Amino acid sequence: MTSPRFFALIPAAGAGARMGAECPKQYMPLAGKLMLMHVLDTFAGSSQIAHTYVVVSAEDGYIDDALSGARHLADRVTVIYKGGPTRHKSVLNGLLAMREQVRDEDWVLVHDAARPGLTEGLIERLIAGVQSDEVGGLLALPIVDTLKRSDAAGRVVATVTRDGLWAAQTPQMFRYALLQRALQQATEVTDEASAVEALGLKPKLVEGSPRNFKVTLPHDVALAELHLKGTA
Ligand code: CTP
Ligand code: MG
């Protein structure tokens, strides 16, 4: 029996509405390179990753140009032009499209195009922490702030204990067959782990990094560039 391989799947079919840029945020230049290209280069540079799949919208007008200037990615990255209306559906469409190339027991690392701060070291840490796990797992950060719950008027109604609370990041890493089943059965989930949790399983948490934050709002851009230039 051959040992399971590791594949990356990058959902990149969002509109970036909260960023409000002229193009979807994954195509914004950050520190001299498009946000999505930072992510693709990181996975392509990781010797543990067998291949990377990126899911874009069927109407995407940016990806072909971006990849034509990146010959080194030609045999490392496959584009799937089949984004869905939600991240959940985009990931599921991607999984179905890669079916022929991937075995049930292979691992899939799902990573947001909007987290350009991922490093090869973080990929290695996740794989090392999860590859002998029954369920799978994800990068996440323990919460350090004191947490408040508010009412509709924006007043504090409770202080929530942060004990045992983590902020989920990506990559989230599960075996192909389990992940496909979980996402197919889930109604609406914002990450892969929630779909797996809904099956009654407990994904493993592996400590991520603040630099792997999700670039969402215009004020996130400057911090992302500091990390990518290595000055934060
Ligand atoms: N994504 C996707 N398909 C969708 C929605 C989101 O592939 N229908 C991807 C995004 O491209 C991004 C990741 O999922 O890489 C995380 O989503 P988010 O940060 O919310 O990005 P957007 O949905 O593009 O941004 P917004 O919610 O502000 O519109
Ligand atoms: Mg979104």
mmCIF file of C-alpha atoms and ligand atoms in Angstrom:
data_model
loop_
_atom_site.group_PDB
_atom_site.id
_atom_site.type_symbol
_atom_site.label_atom_id
_atom_site.label_comp_id
_atom_site.label_asym_id
_atom_site.label_seq_id
_atom_site.Cartn_x
_atom_site.Cartn_y
_atom_site.Cartn_z
ATOM 1 C CA MET A 1 0.000 0.000 0.000
ATOM 2 C CA THR A 2 1.304 3.453 -0.899
ATOM 3 C CA SER A 3 1.239 6.104 1.799
ATOM 4 C CA PRO A 4 -1.352 8.871 1.553
ATOM 5 C CA ARG A 5 -0.377 12.008 -0.348
ATOM 6 C CA PHE A 6 -1.106 15.647 0.499
ATOM 7 C CA PHE A 7 -3.059 17.900 -1.872
ATOM 8 C CA ALA A 8 -3.876 21.594 -1.514
ATOM 9 C CA LEU A 9 -7.296 22.980 -2.452
ATOM 10 C CA ILE A 10 -7.600 26.786 -2.545
ATOM 11 C CA PRO A 11 -11.085 28.342 -2.695
ATOM 12 C CA ALA A 12 -10.576 31.603 -4.621
ATOM 13 C CA ALA A 13 -14.026 32.276 -6.063
ATOM 14 C CA GLY A 14 -15.145 35.027 -3.681
ATOM 15 C CA ALA A 15 -16.003 38.595 -4.690
ATOM 16 C CA GLY A 16 -14.170 40.325 -1.849
ATOM 17 C CA ALA A 17 -17.200 42.520 -1.086
ATOM 18 C CA ARG A 18 -15.922 43.722 2.302
ATOM 19 C CA MET A 19 -12.586 44.752 0.789
ATOM 20 C CA GLY A 20 -14.408 46.791 -1.857
ATOM 21 C CA ALA A 21 -11.402 46.869 -4.208
ATOM 22 C CA GLU A 22 -11.649 47.175 -7.997
ATOM 23 C CA CYS A 23 -10.979 43.475 -8.403
ATOM 24 C CA PRO A 24 -11.701 40.465 -6.149
ATOM 25 C CA LYS A 25 -9.251 40.773 -3.241
ATOM 26 C CA GLN A 26 -7.347 37.569 -4.122
ATOM 27 C CA TYR A 27 -6.044 39.449 -7.184
ATOM 28 C CA MET A 28 -4.854 42.543 -5.303
ATOM 29 C CA PRO A 29 -1.097 43.121 -5.410
ATOM 30 C CA LEU A 30 0.534 42.759 -1.971
ATOM 31 C CA ALA A 31 4.256 43.348 -1.486
ATOM 32 C CA GLY A 32 4.839 43.086 -5.235
ATOM 33 C CA LYS A 33 2.811 39.942 -5.951
ATOM 34 C CA LEU A 34 -0.903 39.109 -6.277
ATOM 35 C CA MET A 35 -2.429 37.799 -3.036
ATOM 36 C CA LEU A 36 -3.331 34.450 -4.630
ATOM 37 C CA MET A 37 0.175 34.051 -6.079
ATOM 38 C CA HIS A 38 1.704 34.281 -2.596
ATOM 39 C CA VAL A 39 -0.476 31.325 -1.596
ATOM 40 C CA LEU A 40 0.198 29.282 -4.760
ATOM 41 C CA ASP A 41 3.960 29.866 -4.472
ATOM 42 C CA THR A 42 3.955 28.732 -0.845
ATOM 43 C CA PHE A 43 2.218 25.447 -1.650
ATOM 44 C CA ALA A 44 4.305 24.917 -4.808
ATOM 45 C CA GLY A 45 7.427 25.458 -2.715
ATOM 46 C CA SER A 46 6.446 22.816 -0.179
ATOM 47 C CA SER A 47 7.977 19.460 -1.104
ATOM 48 C CA GLN A 48 5.261 17.644 0.864
ATOM 49 C CA ILE A 49 2.439 18.888 -1.368
ATOM 50 C CA ALA A 50 1.791 16.592 -4.359
ATOM 51 C CA HIS A 51 -0.339 19.088 -6.286
ATOM 52 C CA THR A 52 -2.439 22.235 -5.770
ATOM 53 C CA TYR A 53 -5.968 22.845 -7.060
ATOM 54 C CA VAL A 54 -7.435 26.337 -7.100
ATOM 55 C CA VAL A 55 -11.179 26.960 -7.493
ATOM 56 C CA VAL A 56 -12.140 30.201 -9.254
ATOM 57 C CA SER A 57 -15.432 31.546 -10.532
ATOM 58 C CA ALA A 58 -16.519 30.412 -14.023
ATOM 59 C CA GLU A 59 -16.385 34.076 -15.064
ATOM 60 C CA ASP A 60 -12.936 34.741 -13.567
ATOM 61 C CA GLY A 61 -11.032 37.124 -15.827
ATOM 62 C CA TYR A 62 -7.755 37.258 -13.868
ATOM 63 C CA ILE A 63 -6.371 33.776 -13.230
ATOM 64 C CA ASP A 64 -5.142 32.986 -16.753
ATOM 65 C CA ASP A 65 -3.046 36.156 -16.917
ATOM 66 C CA ALA A 66 -1.719 35.602 -13.414
ATOM 67 C CA LEU A 67 -0.573 32.062 -14.227
ATOM 68 C CA SER A 68 0.812 32.869 -17.673
ATOM 69 C CA GLY A 69 3.451 34.921 -15.913
ATOM 70 C CA ALA A 70 4.302 32.047 -13.542
ATOM 71 C CA ARG A 71 5.808 29.220 -15.611
ATOM 72 C CA HIS A 72 7.220 27.548 -12.487
ATOM 73 C CA LEU A 73 3.639 26.747 -11.411
ATOM 74 C CA ALA A 74 2.587 25.161 -14.711
ATOM 75 C CA ASP A 75 2.830 21.530 -13.573
ATOM 76 C CA ARG A 76 2.191 22.239 -9.868
ATOM 77 C CA VAL A 77 -1.219 23.972 -10.072
ATOM 78 C CA THR A 78 -4.562 23.077 -11.724
ATOM 79 C CA VAL A 79 -7.361 25.635 -12.069
ATOM 80 C CA ILE A 80 -10.964 24.531 -11.566
ATOM 81 C CA TYR A 81 -13.361 27.102 -13.100
ATOM 82 C CA LYS A 82 -16.301 26.124 -10.924
ATOM 83 C CA GLY A 83 -16.760 28.424 -7.947
ATOM 84 C CA GLY A 84 -20.062 28.197 -6.094
ATOM 85 C CA PRO A 85 -22.275 30.800 -4.408
ATOM 86 C CA THR A 86 -20.603 30.158 -1.028
ATOM 87 C CA ARG A 87 -17.130 29.099 0.117
ATOM 88 C CA HIS A 88 -18.670 25.778 1.206
ATOM 89 C CA LYS A 89 -19.962 25.105 -2.356
ATOM 90 C CA SER A 90 -16.705 26.245 -3.971
ATOM 91 C CA VAL A 91 -14.733 23.748 -1.860
ATOM 92 C CA LEU A 92 -17.204 20.950 -2.595
ATOM 93 C CA ASN A 93 -17.065 21.681 -6.354
ATOM 94 C CA GLY A 94 -13.279 21.563 -6.147
ATOM 95 C CA LEU A 95 -13.300 18.219 -4.348
ATOM 96 C CA LEU A 96 -15.628 16.700 -6.950
ATOM 97 C CA ALA A 97 -13.465 18.015 -9.807
ATOM 98 C CA MET A 98 -10.257 16.483 -8.357
ATOM 99 C CA ARG A 99 -11.927 13.088 -7.734
ATOM 100 C CA GLU A 100 -10.069 11.224 -10.518
ATOM 101 C CA GLN A 101 -6.618 12.315 -9.324
ATOM 102 C CA VAL A 102 -7.039 11.670 -5.602
ATOM 103 C CA ARG A 103 -7.562 8.548 -3.503
ATOM 104 C CA ASP A 104 -10.055 8.349 -0.626
ATOM 105 C CA GLU A 105 -7.307 8.194 2.001
ATOM 106 C CA ASP A 106 -5.211 11.064 0.587
ATOM 107 C CA TRP A 107 -5.177 14.260 2.645
ATOM 108 C CA VAL A 108 -6.639 17.532 1.346
ATOM 109 C CA LEU A 109 -5.405 20.815 2.851
ATOM 110 C CA VAL A 110 -8.095 23.456 2.205
ATOM 111 C CA HIS A 111 -6.651 26.975 2.434
ATOM 112 C CA ASP A 112 -8.258 30.404 1.888
ATOM 113 C CA ALA A 113 -6.779 32.441 -0.962
ATOM 114 C CA ALA A 114 -7.267 35.368 1.421
ATOM 115 C CA ARG A 115 -4.563 34.139 3.868
ATOM 116 C CA PRO A 116 -1.338 35.045 2.039
ATOM 117 C CA GLY A 117 0.715 34.945 5.236
ATOM 118 C CA LEU A 118 0.865 31.129 5.273
ATOM 119 C CA THR A 119 4.425 29.759 5.255
ATOM 120 C CA GLU A 120 5.956 26.418 4.308
ATOM 121 C CA GLY A 121 6.827 26.043 7.992
ATOM 122 C CA LEU A 122 3.167 26.290 9.001
ATOM 123 C CA ILE A 123 2.209 23.701 6.363
ATOM 124 C CA GLU A 124 4.879 21.366 7.756
ATOM 125 C CA ARG A 125 3.665 21.954 11.323
ATOM 126 C CA LEU A 126 0.065 21.127 10.379
ATOM 127 C CA ILE A 127 1.029 17.988 8.467
ATOM 128 C CA ALA A 128 3.308 16.795 11.274
ATOM 129 C CA GLY A 129 0.559 17.359 13.837
ATOM 130 C CA VAL A 130 -2.265 15.714 11.915
ATOM 131 C CA GLN A 131 -0.941 13.046 9.544
ATOM 132 C CA SER A 132 -1.263 10.228 12.078
ATOM 133 C CA ASP A 133 -4.640 11.444 13.347
ATOM 134 C CA GLU A 134 -7.850 9.497 12.810
ATOM 135 C CA VAL A 135 -9.996 12.576 12.110
ATOM 136 C CA GLY A 136 -7.855 15.419 10.739
ATOM 137 C CA GLY A 137 -7.315 18.949 11.975
ATOM 138 C CA LEU A 138 -6.668 22.616 11.390
ATOM 139 C CA LEU A 139 -4.422 25.525 12.229
ATOM 140 C CA ALA A 140 -5.926 27.801 14.876
ATOM 141 C CA LEU A 141 -4.838 30.423 17.395
ATOM 142 C CA PRO A 142 -5.689 30.395 21.102
ATOM 143 C CA ILE A 143 -7.759 33.492 21.999
ATOM 144 C CA VAL A 144 -5.809 35.940 24.167
ATOM 145 C CA ASP A 145 -8.323 38.793 24.475
ATOM 146 C CA THR A 146 -11.047 39.084 27.103
ATOM 147 C CA LEU A 147 -14.305 38.370 25.289
ATOM 148 C CA LYS A 148 -17.575 40.276 25.688
ATOM 149 C CA ARG A 149 -21.058 39.363 24.498
ATOM 150 C CA SER A 150 -23.209 42.370 23.498
ATOM 151 C CA ASP A 151 -26.913 43.102 23.283
ATOM 152 C CA ALA A 152 -28.551 44.750 20.270
ATOM 153 C CA ALA A 153 -27.658 48.192 21.649
ATOM 154 C CA GLY A 154 -23.950 47.388 21.743
ATOM 155 C CA ARG A 155 -23.767 47.056 25.539
ATOM 156 C CA VAL A 156 -21.985 44.267 27.364
ATOM 157 C CA VAL A 157 -24.312 41.608 28.714
ATOM 158 C CA ALA A 158 -21.634 39.059 29.609
ATOM 159 C CA THR A 159 -17.923 38.389 29.783
ATOM 160 C CA VAL A 160 -17.278 35.065 28.082
ATOM 161 C CA THR A 161 -14.477 32.889 29.393
ATOM 162 C CA ARG A 162 -11.731 32.426 26.832
ATOM 163 C CA ASP A 163 -10.697 29.090 28.347
ATOM 164 C CA GLY A 164 -10.444 26.575 25.549
ATOM 165 C CA LEU A 165 -11.386 29.089 22.841
ATOM 166 C CA TRP A 166 -9.440 29.207 19.576
ATOM 167 C CA ALA A 167 -9.822 31.242 16.375
ATOM 168 C CA ALA A 168 -9.923 28.853 13.404
ATOM 169 C CA GLN A 169 -7.504 29.440 10.545
ATOM 170 C CA THR A 170 -6.688 27.444 7.451
ATOM 171 C CA PRO A 171 -5.301 25.118 6.117
ATOM 172 C CA GLN A 172 -7.841 22.613 7.405
ATOM 173 C CA MET A 173 -6.686 19.096 6.638
ATOM 174 C CA PHE A 174 -8.914 16.049 6.235
ATOM 175 C CA ARG A 175 -8.857 12.825 4.242
ATOM 176 C CA TYR A 176 -10.561 13.168 0.865
ATOM 177 C CA ALA A 177 -13.467 10.757 1.427
ATOM 178 C CA LEU A 178 -14.330 12.042 4.897
ATOM 179 C CA LEU A 179 -14.191 15.668 3.783
ATOM 180 C CA GLN A 180 -16.366 15.089 0.745
ATOM 181 C CA ARG A 181 -18.956 13.236 2.823
ATOM 182 C CA ALA A 182 -18.922 15.902 5.538
ATOM 183 C CA LEU A 183 -19.355 18.809 3.115
ATOM 184 C CA GLN A 184 -22.050 17.002 1.160
ATOM 185 C CA GLN A 185 -24.083 16.388 4.320
ATOM 186 C CA ALA A 186 -23.546 19.803 5.901
ATOM 187 C CA THR A 187 -26.161 22.488 5.348
ATOM 188 C CA GLU A 188 -24.236 25.749 5.598
ATOM 189 C CA VAL A 189 -20.795 25.855 7.179
ATOM 190 C CA THR A 190 -18.051 28.467 7.072
ATOM 191 C CA ASP A 191 -15.190 25.998 7.392
ATOM 192 C CA GLU A 192 -14.397 22.339 6.785
ATOM 193 C CA ALA A 193 -13.941 21.529 10.474
ATOM 194 C CA SER A 194 -17.572 22.459 11.286
ATOM 195 C CA ALA A 195 -18.783 20.017 8.641
ATOM 196 C CA VAL A 196 -16.617 17.259 10.133
ATOM 197 C CA GLU A 197 -17.764 18.185 13.676
ATOM 198 C CA ALA A 198 -21.380 17.781 12.492
ATOM 199 C CA LEU A 199 -20.547 14.092 11.889
ATOM 200 C CA GLY A 200 -19.757 13.808 15.608
ATOM 201 C CA LEU A 201 -15.960 13.885 15.130
ATOM 202 C CA LYS A 202 -13.384 16.089 16.882
ATOM 203 C CA PRO A 203 -10.778 17.697 14.594
ATOM 204 C CA LYS A 204 -7.345 18.339 16.121
ATOM 205 C CA LEU A 205 -6.182 21.924 16.757
ATOM 206 C CA VAL A 206 -2.603 22.784 15.773
ATOM 207 C CA GLU A 207 -1.231 26.199 16.719
ATOM 208 C CA GLY A 208 -1.083 28.564 13.726
ATOM 209 C CA SER A 209 0.367 32.065 13.551
ATOM 210 C CA PRO A 210 -0.952 35.649 13.676
ATOM 211 C CA ARG A 211 0.648 36.248 10.257
ATOM 212 C CA ASN A 212 -1.786 33.715 8.779
ATOM 213 C CA PHE A 213 -4.766 36.041 9.370
ATOM 214 C CA LYS A 214 -7.541 36.461 6.779
ATOM 215 C CA VAL A 215 -7.240 39.650 4.750
ATOM 216 C CA THR A 216 -10.829 40.917 4.822
ATOM 217 C CA LEU A 217 -11.072 44.716 5.194
ATOM 218 C CA PRO A 218 -9.081 47.573 3.602
ATOM 219 C CA HIS A 219 -7.191 48.191 6.852
ATOM 220 C CA ASP A 220 -5.827 44.607 6.764
ATOM 221 C CA VAL A 221 -3.752 45.318 3.663
ATOM 222 C CA ALA A 222 -0.937 47.258 5.343
ATOM 223 C CA LEU A 223 -0.371 44.569 8.004
ATOM 224 C CA ALA A 224 -0.404 41.794 5.397
ATOM 225 C CA GLU A 225 2.271 43.657 3.424
ATOM 226 C CA LEU A 226 4.456 44.063 6.515
ATOM 227 C CA HIS A 227 4.337 40.297 7.118
ATOM 228 C CA LEU A 228 4.969 39.473 3.456
ATOM 229 C CA LYS A 229 7.947 41.832 3.304
ATOM 230 C CA GLY A 230 9.258 40.207 6.473
ATOM 231 C CA THR A 231 9.192 43.389 8.514
ATOM 232 C CA ALA A 232 6.336 42.679 10.955
HETATM 233 N N1 CTP B 1 -14.665 31.949 -1.494
HETATM 234 C C1 CTP B 1 -14.993 31.084 -2.542
HETATM 235 N N2 CTP B 1 -16.271 31.044 -3.046
HETATM 236 C C2 CTP B 1 -17.230 31.859 -2.533
HETATM 237 C C3 CTP B 1 -16.921 32.718 -1.446
HETATM 238 C C4 CTP B 1 -15.616 32.735 -0.936
HETATM 239 O O1 CTP B 1 -14.114 30.362 -3.035
HETATM 240 N N3 CTP B 1 -18.456 31.822 -3.066
HETATM 241 C C5 CTP B 1 -13.275 31.998 -1.001
HETATM 242 C C6 CTP B 1 -12.665 33.393 -1.085
HETATM 243 O O2 CTP B 1 -12.159 33.645 -2.397
HETATM 244 C C7 CTP B 1 -11.598 33.348 -0.010
HETATM 245 C C8 CTP B 1 -12.151 32.352 1.013
HETATM 246 O O3 CTP B 1 -13.229 31.668 0.369
HETATM 247 O O4 CTP B 1 -10.366 32.855 -0.496
HETATM 248 C C9 CTP B 1 -12.588 33.048 2.297
HETATM 249 O O5 CTP B 1 -13.697 33.891 2.020
HETATM 250 P P1 CTP B 1 -13.789 35.444 2.356
HETATM 251 O O6 CTP B 1 -12.577 35.906 3.080
HETATM 252 O O7 CTP B 1 -15.139 35.690 2.938
HETATM 253 O O8 CTP B 1 -13.679 36.093 0.878
HETATM 254 P P2 CTP B 1 -14.850 36.763 0.029
HETATM 255 O O9 CTP B 1 -16.099 35.965 0.156
HETATM 256 O O10 CTP B 1 -14.302 36.978 -1.325
HETATM 257 O O11 CTP B 1 -15.004 38.184 0.747
HETATM 258 P P3 CTP B 1 -16.368 38.878 1.229
HETATM 259 O O12 CTP B 1 -17.040 37.892 2.157
HETATM 260 O O13 CTP B 1 -15.940 40.145 1.880
HETATM 261 O O14 CTP B 1 -17.156 39.096 -0.045
HETATM 262 MG MG MG B 2 -17.089 35.751 2.064
#
